[in-house]
Coordinates of C-alpha atoms in Angstrom, one line a residue:
M1 CA 80.2 16.4 72.5
L2 CA 79.9 20.1 72.3
M3 CA 81.9 20.3 69.1
N4 CA 79.4 17.9 67.4
Q5 CA 76.4 20.1 68.2
T6 CA 77.7 23.5 67.3
K7 CA 78.2 25.6 64.1
A8 CA 80.9 27.6 65.8
T9 CA 84.5 27.0 64.7
P10 CA 87.1 25.7 67.2
D11 CA 88.8 29.1 67.3
E12 CA 85.5 30.8 68.1
I13 CA 84.7 28.3 70.9
E14 CA 88.2 28.9 72.3
S15 CA 87.8 32.6 72.2
I16 CA 84.5 32.4 74.0
L17 CA 85.6 30.0 76.8
K18 CA 89.1 31.3 77.4
F19 CA 88.1 33.0 80.6
K20 CA 91.6 32.7 82.2
E21 CA 93.1 35.0 79.6
K22 CA 90.3 37.5 79.9
L23 CA 90.5 37.7 83.6
S24 CA 94.3 37.4 83.8
I25 CA 93.8 34.6 86.4
D26 CA 97.2 33.2 85.6
V27 CA 98.8 36.3 87.0
I28 CA 96.5 36.5 90.0
E29 CA 99.5 35.8 92.3
D30 CA 100.9 39.3 91.9
C31 CA 98.8 42.5 92.1
E32 CA 95.4 40.9 92.4
E33 CA 96.5 38.5 95.1
K34 CA 97.3 41.6 97.2
Q35 CA 93.7 42.8 96.7
L36 CA 92.4 39.4 97.8
V37 CA 94.5 39.5 100.9
T38 CA 93.2 43.0 101.6
I39 CA 89.6 41.7 101.4
L40 CA 90.4 38.7 103.6
E41 CA 91.9 41.1 106.2
E42 CA 89.0 43.5 106.2
D43 CA 85.8 43.1 108.3
L44 CA 82.7 42.1 106.4
P45 CA 79.8 44.6 106.5
D46 CA 77.1 44.4 109.0
P47 CA 73.9 43.3 107.1
K48 CA 71.7 45.7 109.0
A49 CA 74.0 48.7 108.3
V50 CA 73.6 48.3 104.5
D51 CA 70.1 46.8 104.4
L52 CA 71.4 43.5 103.0
C53 CA 68.3 41.6 104.2
E54 CA 65.8 44.1 102.8
F55 CA 64.0 44.1 99.5
H56 CA 64.6 47.9 99.2
F57 CA 68.4 47.4 99.3
S58 CA 70.4 49.8 97.0
D59 CA 73.9 49.2 95.8
F60 CA 74.4 52.9 94.9
P61 CA 76.1 54.0 98.1
I62 CA 78.5 51.0 98.0
T63 CA 81.7 50.6 96.0
E64 CA 82.3 47.6 93.7
H65 CA 85.0 46.5 96.1
G66 CA 82.4 46.8 98.9
L67 CA 79.9 44.7 97.0
I68 CA 82.4 41.8 96.9
K69 CA 82.5 41.9 100.7
C70 CA 78.7 42.1 100.9
G71 CA 78.5 39.1 98.7
L72 CA 80.8 37.1 101.0
R73 CA 78.7 38.2 104.0
L74 CA 75.6 36.6 102.3
F75 CA 77.2 33.2 102.1
F76 CA 78.0 33.4 105.8
E77 CA 74.5 34.5 106.6
I78 CA 73.0 31.4 105.0
N79 CA 75.4 29.3 107.1
V80 CA 76.9 27.3 104.2
V81 CA 80.6 28.3 104.5
E82 CA 81.2 26.2 107.6
K83 CA 78.7 23.5 106.8
F84 CA 80.2 22.6 103.4
K85 CA 83.7 23.4 104.4
V86 CA 84.2 26.2 101.9
P87 CA 87.8 27.6 102.2
V88 CA 87.4 31.3 102.9
E89 CA 90.2 32.2 100.5
V90 CA 88.6 30.2 97.7
L91 CA 85.2 31.8 98.3
T92 CA 86.9 35.2 98.2
R93 CA 88.8 34.5 95.1
W94 CA 85.6 33.1 93.4
M95 CA 83.6 36.2 94.4
Y96 CA 86.4 38.5 93.2
T97 CA 86.7 36.5 89.9
V98 CA 82.9 36.6 89.3
R99 CA 83.0 40.4 89.8
K100 CA 85.8 40.6 87.1
G101 CA 83.8 38.3 84.8
Y102 CA 81.2 41.0 84.4
R103 CA 82.0 43.5 81.6
S104 CA 81.8 47.2 82.0
V105 CA 78.6 47.5 80.1
T106 CA 76.0 50.1 81.0
Y107 CA 73.5 47.9 82.8
H108 CA 74.3 44.2 82.8
N109 CA 77.4 44.6 84.8
W110 CA 78.7 43.5 88.3
R111 CA 76.2 45.8 90.1
H112 CA 73.3 44.1 88.4
G113 CA 74.8 40.7 89.1
F114 CA 75.2 41.5 92.7
N115 CA 71.7 42.9 93.0
V116 CA 70.2 39.6 91.7
G117 CA 72.3 37.7 94.2
Q118 CA 71.2 39.9 97.1
T119 CA 67.5 39.6 96.1
M120 CA 67.8 35.8 95.9
F121 CA 69.2 35.9 99.5
T122 CA 66.4 38.1 100.6
L123 CA 63.7 35.9 99.0
L124 CA 65.2 32.9 100.7
M125 CA 65.6 34.4 104.2
T126 CA 63.3 37.5 104.6
G127 CA 60.8 36.1 102.1
R128 CA 61.0 32.7 104.0
L129 CA 61.2 30.7 100.8
K130 CA 64.2 28.9 102.2
K131 CA 61.9 26.4 103.9
Y132 CA 61.3 24.6 100.6
Y133 CA 65.0 24.1 99.9
T134 CA 68.0 22.3 101.6
D135 CA 71.1 24.2 102.6
L136 CA 72.9 22.8 99.6
E137 CA 70.2 24.0 97.2
A138 CA 70.2 27.4 98.8
F139 CA 74.0 27.6 98.4
A140 CA 73.7 26.7 94.7
M141 CA 70.8 29.2 94.1
L142 CA 72.7 32.1 95.7
A143 CA 75.9 31.3 93.8
A144 CA 74.0 30.9 90.5
A145 CA 72.2 34.2 91.1
F146 CA 75.5 36.1 91.4
C147 CA 76.8 34.4 88.1
H148 CA 73.6 34.6 86.1
D149 CA 74.7 37.4 83.7
I150 CA 78.5 36.9 83.8
D151 CA 80.3 38.1 80.6
H152 CA 77.1 39.8 79.3
R153 CA 77.9 41.9 76.2
G154 CA 75.2 44.5 76.6
T155 CA 73.1 43.1 73.7
N156 CA 70.3 40.6 73.8
N157 CA 69.7 37.2 72.4
L158 CA 68.0 38.6 69.3
Y159 CA 71.0 40.7 68.5
Q160 CA 73.3 37.7 68.8
M161 CA 71.1 35.9 66.3
K162 CA 70.8 38.8 63.9
S163 CA 74.6 39.5 64.0
T164 CA 75.4 35.8 63.7
S165 CA 77.8 36.1 66.6
P166 CA 80.0 33.2 67.7
L167 CA 77.7 32.7 70.7
A168 CA 74.7 32.3 68.4
K169 CA 76.5 29.6 66.5
L170 CA 77.5 27.9 69.7
H171 CA 74.1 27.9 71.4
G172 CA 70.8 27.3 69.6
S173 CA 68.5 28.7 72.2
S174 CA 68.7 30.9 75.3
I175 CA 72.0 32.0 73.8
L176 CA 73.3 34.4 76.4
E177 CA 71.9 32.4 79.3
R178 CA 73.7 29.2 78.1
H179 CA 76.9 31.3 77.8
H180 CA 76.6 32.6 81.3
L181 CA 76.1 29.0 82.5
E182 CA 79.1 27.6 80.7
Y183 CA 81.2 30.5 81.9
S184 CA 80.1 29.8 85.5
K185 CA 80.8 26.1 85.2
T186 CA 84.2 26.8 83.7
L187 CA 85.2 28.9 86.7
L188 CA 84.4 25.9 89.0
Q189 CA 86.9 23.7 87.0
D190 CA 89.7 25.7 88.6
E191 CA 90.4 24.3 92.0
S192 CA 91.4 27.7 93.4
L193 CA 87.9 29.0 92.4
N194 CA 85.8 25.9 93.2
I195 CA 83.7 26.9 96.1
F196 CA 82.0 23.4 96.0
Q197 CA 85.3 21.5 96.1
N198 CA 84.5 19.7 99.3
L199 CA 81.2 18.3 98.2
N200 CA 80.9 14.6 97.2
K201 CA 80.2 13.7 93.6
R202 CA 76.4 13.5 94.0
Q203 CA 76.2 16.8 95.8
F204 CA 78.4 18.5 93.1
E205 CA 76.1 17.1 90.3
T206 CA 73.1 18.5 92.2
V207 CA 74.8 21.9 92.3
I208 CA 75.5 21.9 88.6
H209 CA 72.0 20.9 87.8
L210 CA 70.6 23.7 89.9
F211 CA 73.0 26.2 88.2
E212 CA 71.4 25.1 84.9
V213 CA 67.9 25.4 86.1
A214 CA 68.5 28.8 87.7
I215 CA 70.6 30.6 85.1
I216 CA 68.6 29.3 82.0
A217 CA 65.4 30.4 83.8
T218 CA 66.5 34.1 83.4
D219 CA 65.5 33.8 79.7
L220 CA 62.2 35.7 79.8
A221 CA 60.9 33.6 76.9
L222 CA 60.9 30.6 79.3
Y223 CA 59.3 32.7 82.1
F224 CA 56.1 33.2 80.0
K225 CA 55.9 29.4 79.5
K226 CA 56.2 28.6 83.2
R227 CA 53.8 31.2 84.6
T228 CA 50.7 29.0 84.6
M229 CA 52.5 26.2 86.3
F230 CA 53.6 28.5 89.1
Q231 CA 50.1 29.9 89.4
K232 CA 48.7 26.4 89.9
I233 CA 51.2 25.7 92.7
V234 CA 50.2 29.0 94.4
D235 CA 46.5 28.2 94.0
A236 CA 47.0 24.8 95.6
C237 CA 49.0 26.1 98.5
E238 CA 46.4 28.8 99.2
K239 CA 43.8 26.1 99.9
M240 CA 45.9 24.3 102.4
E241 CA 45.2 24.8 106.1
T242 CA 48.7 24.4 107.5
E243 CA 52.2 25.6 106.5
E244 CA 53.5 22.0 107.0
E245 CA 51.0 20.7 104.4
A246 CA 52.3 23.3 101.9
I247 CA 55.9 22.5 102.6
K248 CA 55.3 18.8 102.1
Y249 CA 53.3 19.4 98.9
I250 CA 56.3 21.2 97.4
T251 CA 59.3 19.5 98.8
I252 CA 58.3 16.0 97.8
D253 CA 58.2 17.1 94.1
P254 CA 61.5 18.3 92.6
T255 CA 59.6 19.7 89.6
K256 CA 57.6 22.1 91.8
K257 CA 60.7 23.2 93.6
E258 CA 62.4 23.9 90.2
I259 CA 59.4 25.9 89.0
I260 CA 59.4 28.0 92.1
M261 CA 63.2 28.5 91.8
A262 CA 62.8 29.6 88.2
M263 CA 60.2 32.2 89.2
M264 CA 62.5 33.3 92.0
M265 CA 65.2 34.0 89.4
T266 CA 62.8 36.1 87.4
A267 CA 61.8 38.0 90.4
C268 CA 65.4 38.6 91.2
D269 CA 66.4 39.5 87.7
L270 CA 63.6 42.1 87.4
S271 CA 63.9 43.3 91.0
A272 CA 65.1 46.8 90.1
I273 CA 61.5 47.6 89.0
T274 CA 60.4 47.1 92.7
K275 CA 63.0 49.4 94.3
P276 CA 62.2 52.8 95.8
W277 CA 61.4 55.3 93.1
E278 CA 64.7 57.2 93.5
V279 CA 66.5 54.0 92.8
Q280 CA 64.2 52.6 90.1
S281 CA 64.1 55.8 88.1
Q282 CA 67.9 55.8 87.8
V283 CA 68.2 52.1 87.1
A284 CA 65.6 52.4 84.4
L285 CA 67.7 55.0 82.6
L286 CA 70.7 52.6 82.7
V287 CA 68.6 49.8 81.2
A288 CA 67.2 52.2 78.6
S289 CA 70.7 53.5 77.7
E290 CA 72.0 50.0 77.1
F291 CA 69.0 49.3 74.9
W292 CA 69.6 52.5 73.0
E293 CA 73.2 51.5 72.5
Q294 CA 72.0 48.2 71.0
G295 CA 69.6 50.2 68.8
D296 CA 72.5 52.2 67.5
L297 CA 74.3 49.0 66.6
E298 CA 71.2 47.7 64.8
R299 CA 71.2 50.9 62.7
T300 CA 74.9 51.0 62.0
V301 CA 76.0 47.4 61.9
L302 CA 72.9 45.5 60.9
Q303 CA 71.4 48.4 58.8
Q304 CA 68.0 47.8 60.5
Q305 CA 65.5 50.1 62.2
P306 CA 65.4 49.3 65.9
I307 CA 62.1 48.7 67.8
P308 CA 60.8 51.7 69.8
M309 CA 62.3 50.3 73.1
M310 CA 65.8 50.3 71.4
D311 CA 65.4 53.6 69.6
R312 CA 67.0 56.6 71.3
N313 CA 65.0 58.9 69.0
K314 CA 61.9 57.7 70.9
K315 CA 63.4 58.2 74.4
D316 CA 60.5 60.4 75.5
E317 CA 58.3 57.3 75.3
L318 CA 60.3 55.6 78.1
P319 CA 57.6 56.2 80.8
K320 CA 54.9 54.6 78.6
L321 CA 57.2 51.7 77.8
Q322 CA 57.9 51.2 81.5
V323 CA 54.2 51.1 82.3
G324 CA 53.7 48.4 79.6
F325 CA 56.7 46.4 80.9
I326 CA 55.3 46.5 84.4
D327 CA 51.8 45.5 83.2
F328 CA 52.7 42.7 80.8
V329 CA 55.9 41.3 82.3
C330 CA 56.5 42.2 85.9
T331 CA 53.1 42.3 87.7
F332 CA 52.4 38.6 87.5
V333 CA 55.5 37.4 89.2
Y334 CA 55.3 39.8 92.1
K335 CA 51.6 39.5 92.5
E336 CA 51.8 35.7 92.7
F337 CA 54.7 35.7 95.1
S338 CA 52.9 38.1 97.4
R339 CA 49.9 35.7 97.3
F340 CA 52.3 32.7 97.9
H341 CA 54.3 34.4 100.7
Q342 CA 53.0 37.6 102.2
E343 CA 56.6 38.4 103.3
V344 CA 57.3 39.2 99.6
T345 CA 54.6 41.8 99.5
P346 CA 57.1 44.8 99.8
M347 CA 58.2 43.9 96.2
L348 CA 54.7 44.2 94.9
N349 CA 54.1 47.4 96.8
G350 CA 57.3 48.9 95.3
L351 CA 56.3 47.8 91.8
Q352 CA 52.8 49.4 92.1
N353 CA 54.2 52.6 93.5
N354 CA 56.7 52.8 90.5
R355 CA 53.9 52.1 88.1
M356 CA 52.0 55.2 89.5
E357 CA 55.2 57.3 89.0
W358 CA 55.8 56.1 85.5
K359 CA 52.1 56.4 84.6
S360 CA 52.1 60.0 85.9
L361 CA 55.1 60.8 83.7
A362 CA 53.5 59.0 80.7
D363 CA 50.3 61.0 81.1
E364 CA 52.3 64.2 81.4
Y365 CA 54.1 63.4 78.2
D366 CA 50.8 62.5 76.4
A367 CA 49.3 65.8 77.6
K368 CA 52.2 67.7 76.1
V369 CA 51.9 65.8 72.9
K370 CA 48.2 66.5 72.7
V371 CA 48.8 70.2 73.3
M372 CA 51.4 70.2 70.5
E373 CA 49.1 68.3 68.2
E374 CA 46.3 70.8 68.8
E375 CA 48.7 73.7 68.2
V376 CA 49.8 72.1 64.9
K377 CA 46.1 71.6 64.0
K378 CA 45.2 75.2 64.8
Q379 CA 48.2 76.4 62.8
E380 CA 47.2 74.2 59.8
E381 CA 43.6 75.4 60.1
G382 CA 44.9 79.0 60.3
N383 CA 47.0 78.4 57.2
M384 CA 43.9 76.9 55.4
T385 CA 41.8 79.9 56.4
E386 CA 44.5 82.3 55.3
K387 CA 44.9 80.4 52.1
G388 CA 41.1 80.4 51.6
A389 CA 41.0 84.2 52.1
Y390 CA 44.0 84.6 49.8
D391 CA 42.2 82.4 47.2
E392 CA 39.1 84.5 47.5
R393 CA 41.1 87.7 47.0
V394 CA 42.7 86.3 44.0
V395 CA 39.4 85.1 42.5
D396 CA 37.8 88.5 43.3
K397 CA 40.7 90.2 41.6
Q398 CA 40.5 88.0 38.6
L399 CA 36.8 88.6 38.3
K400 CA 37.3 92.3 38.5
R401 CA 39.9 92.1 35.8
Y402 CA 37.7 89.9 33.6
S403 CA 34.8 92.3 34.2
K404 CA 37.0 95.3 33.1
D405 CA 38.2 93.3 30.1
G406 CA 34.7 92.5 29.2
E407 CA 33.7 96.2 29.4
R408 CA 36.6 97.0 27.1
V409 CA 35.7 94.3 24.7
S410 CA 32.1 95.5 24.8
N411 CA 33.1 99.1 24.1
S412 CA 35.5 98.0 21.4
T413 CA 32.8 96.0 19.8
N414 CA 30.5 98.9 19.7
E415 CA 33.1 101.0 18.0
L416 CA 33.7 98.4 15.2
P417 CA 32.3 99.1 11.6
K418 CA 28.8 97.7 11.2
H419 CA 29.8 95.3 8.4
L420 CA 32.1 93.5 11.0
T421 CA 29.6 93.3 13.8
S422 CA 26.6 92.2 11.7

């Protein structure tokens, strides 16, 4: 079926989907199995000790190994491990393999993947959005969040299309998102990694469907199309008198649940913009650096001029670009979620604080540019004045010379014989 719908060659498809070779899963029994045993033997972190349940959580103080254990803890916190009979060693191997599936790119790496999973957990539990979803749905949403950018290449969908990459040939739309989805589903085909192995057929089909909804929703192009639908749900719930009425309004309609889920994925994916300034400012530089790396590729490989956001020669414009990103992309989702559930307000507060910080830096940069422009203008005016004075001196000198020449001509004429002057 897949072969009939793609322009990619069989070799290209095989190279894309051969995750076992990439991750060396076939040799997991030796050195990597020892690391898995180590994780199994170690205590999982206390959620309170590392702020796992907080919107302001930061991964910076935690090692990548530590993040694997934090991820495991989250599944226990939502009480799905025992309920769905998930073998702990399978969950550990899956989490470890997901971490390995993320490439060592500047931003879209395992740390970003983990942060999206942690934010999904926090929206469900601290943000109290779990009340609209079953335990199975929450299980799928959390797992999908961890997987949402697996095997990201550090370049966006547009670059995949422009470079006619194998992924672009394989997937017609939402190119990277569909790749992340297929990669995630392929992992689950391995019984030693299938954390949903004890579900019945119907439950497993539900999980796969939710993976599709959640991961594809991280394509921002789709986010803009669904914003109005989400806003209508929030408007309707705001008019309801009781919480029970709102829960019933949403839970009886699978479409509403999926729209909210899609918006949750966007809120998770962009959550770095809501973190404390000391975290957000550093993460923004990582995002920008990855964009600049793509811009370099566009120049060298595609022979094209990158847009300002991807152009490292315009890095001083980052604060201004961040303000624009906050205003035109981010504000809506956090504003609406804060209206929908006041427990999510800390994300909006963080966003607004970061906007003030970026705006201050943008204004500071604009002020410097204005001073420089005024200095250049003054210098140009000074040069023009000096040139004008120089021109006047030259003209004056020429006039004097002409005047002297005229006198000489006049004198010479007076001295000529009369028959030549008559």
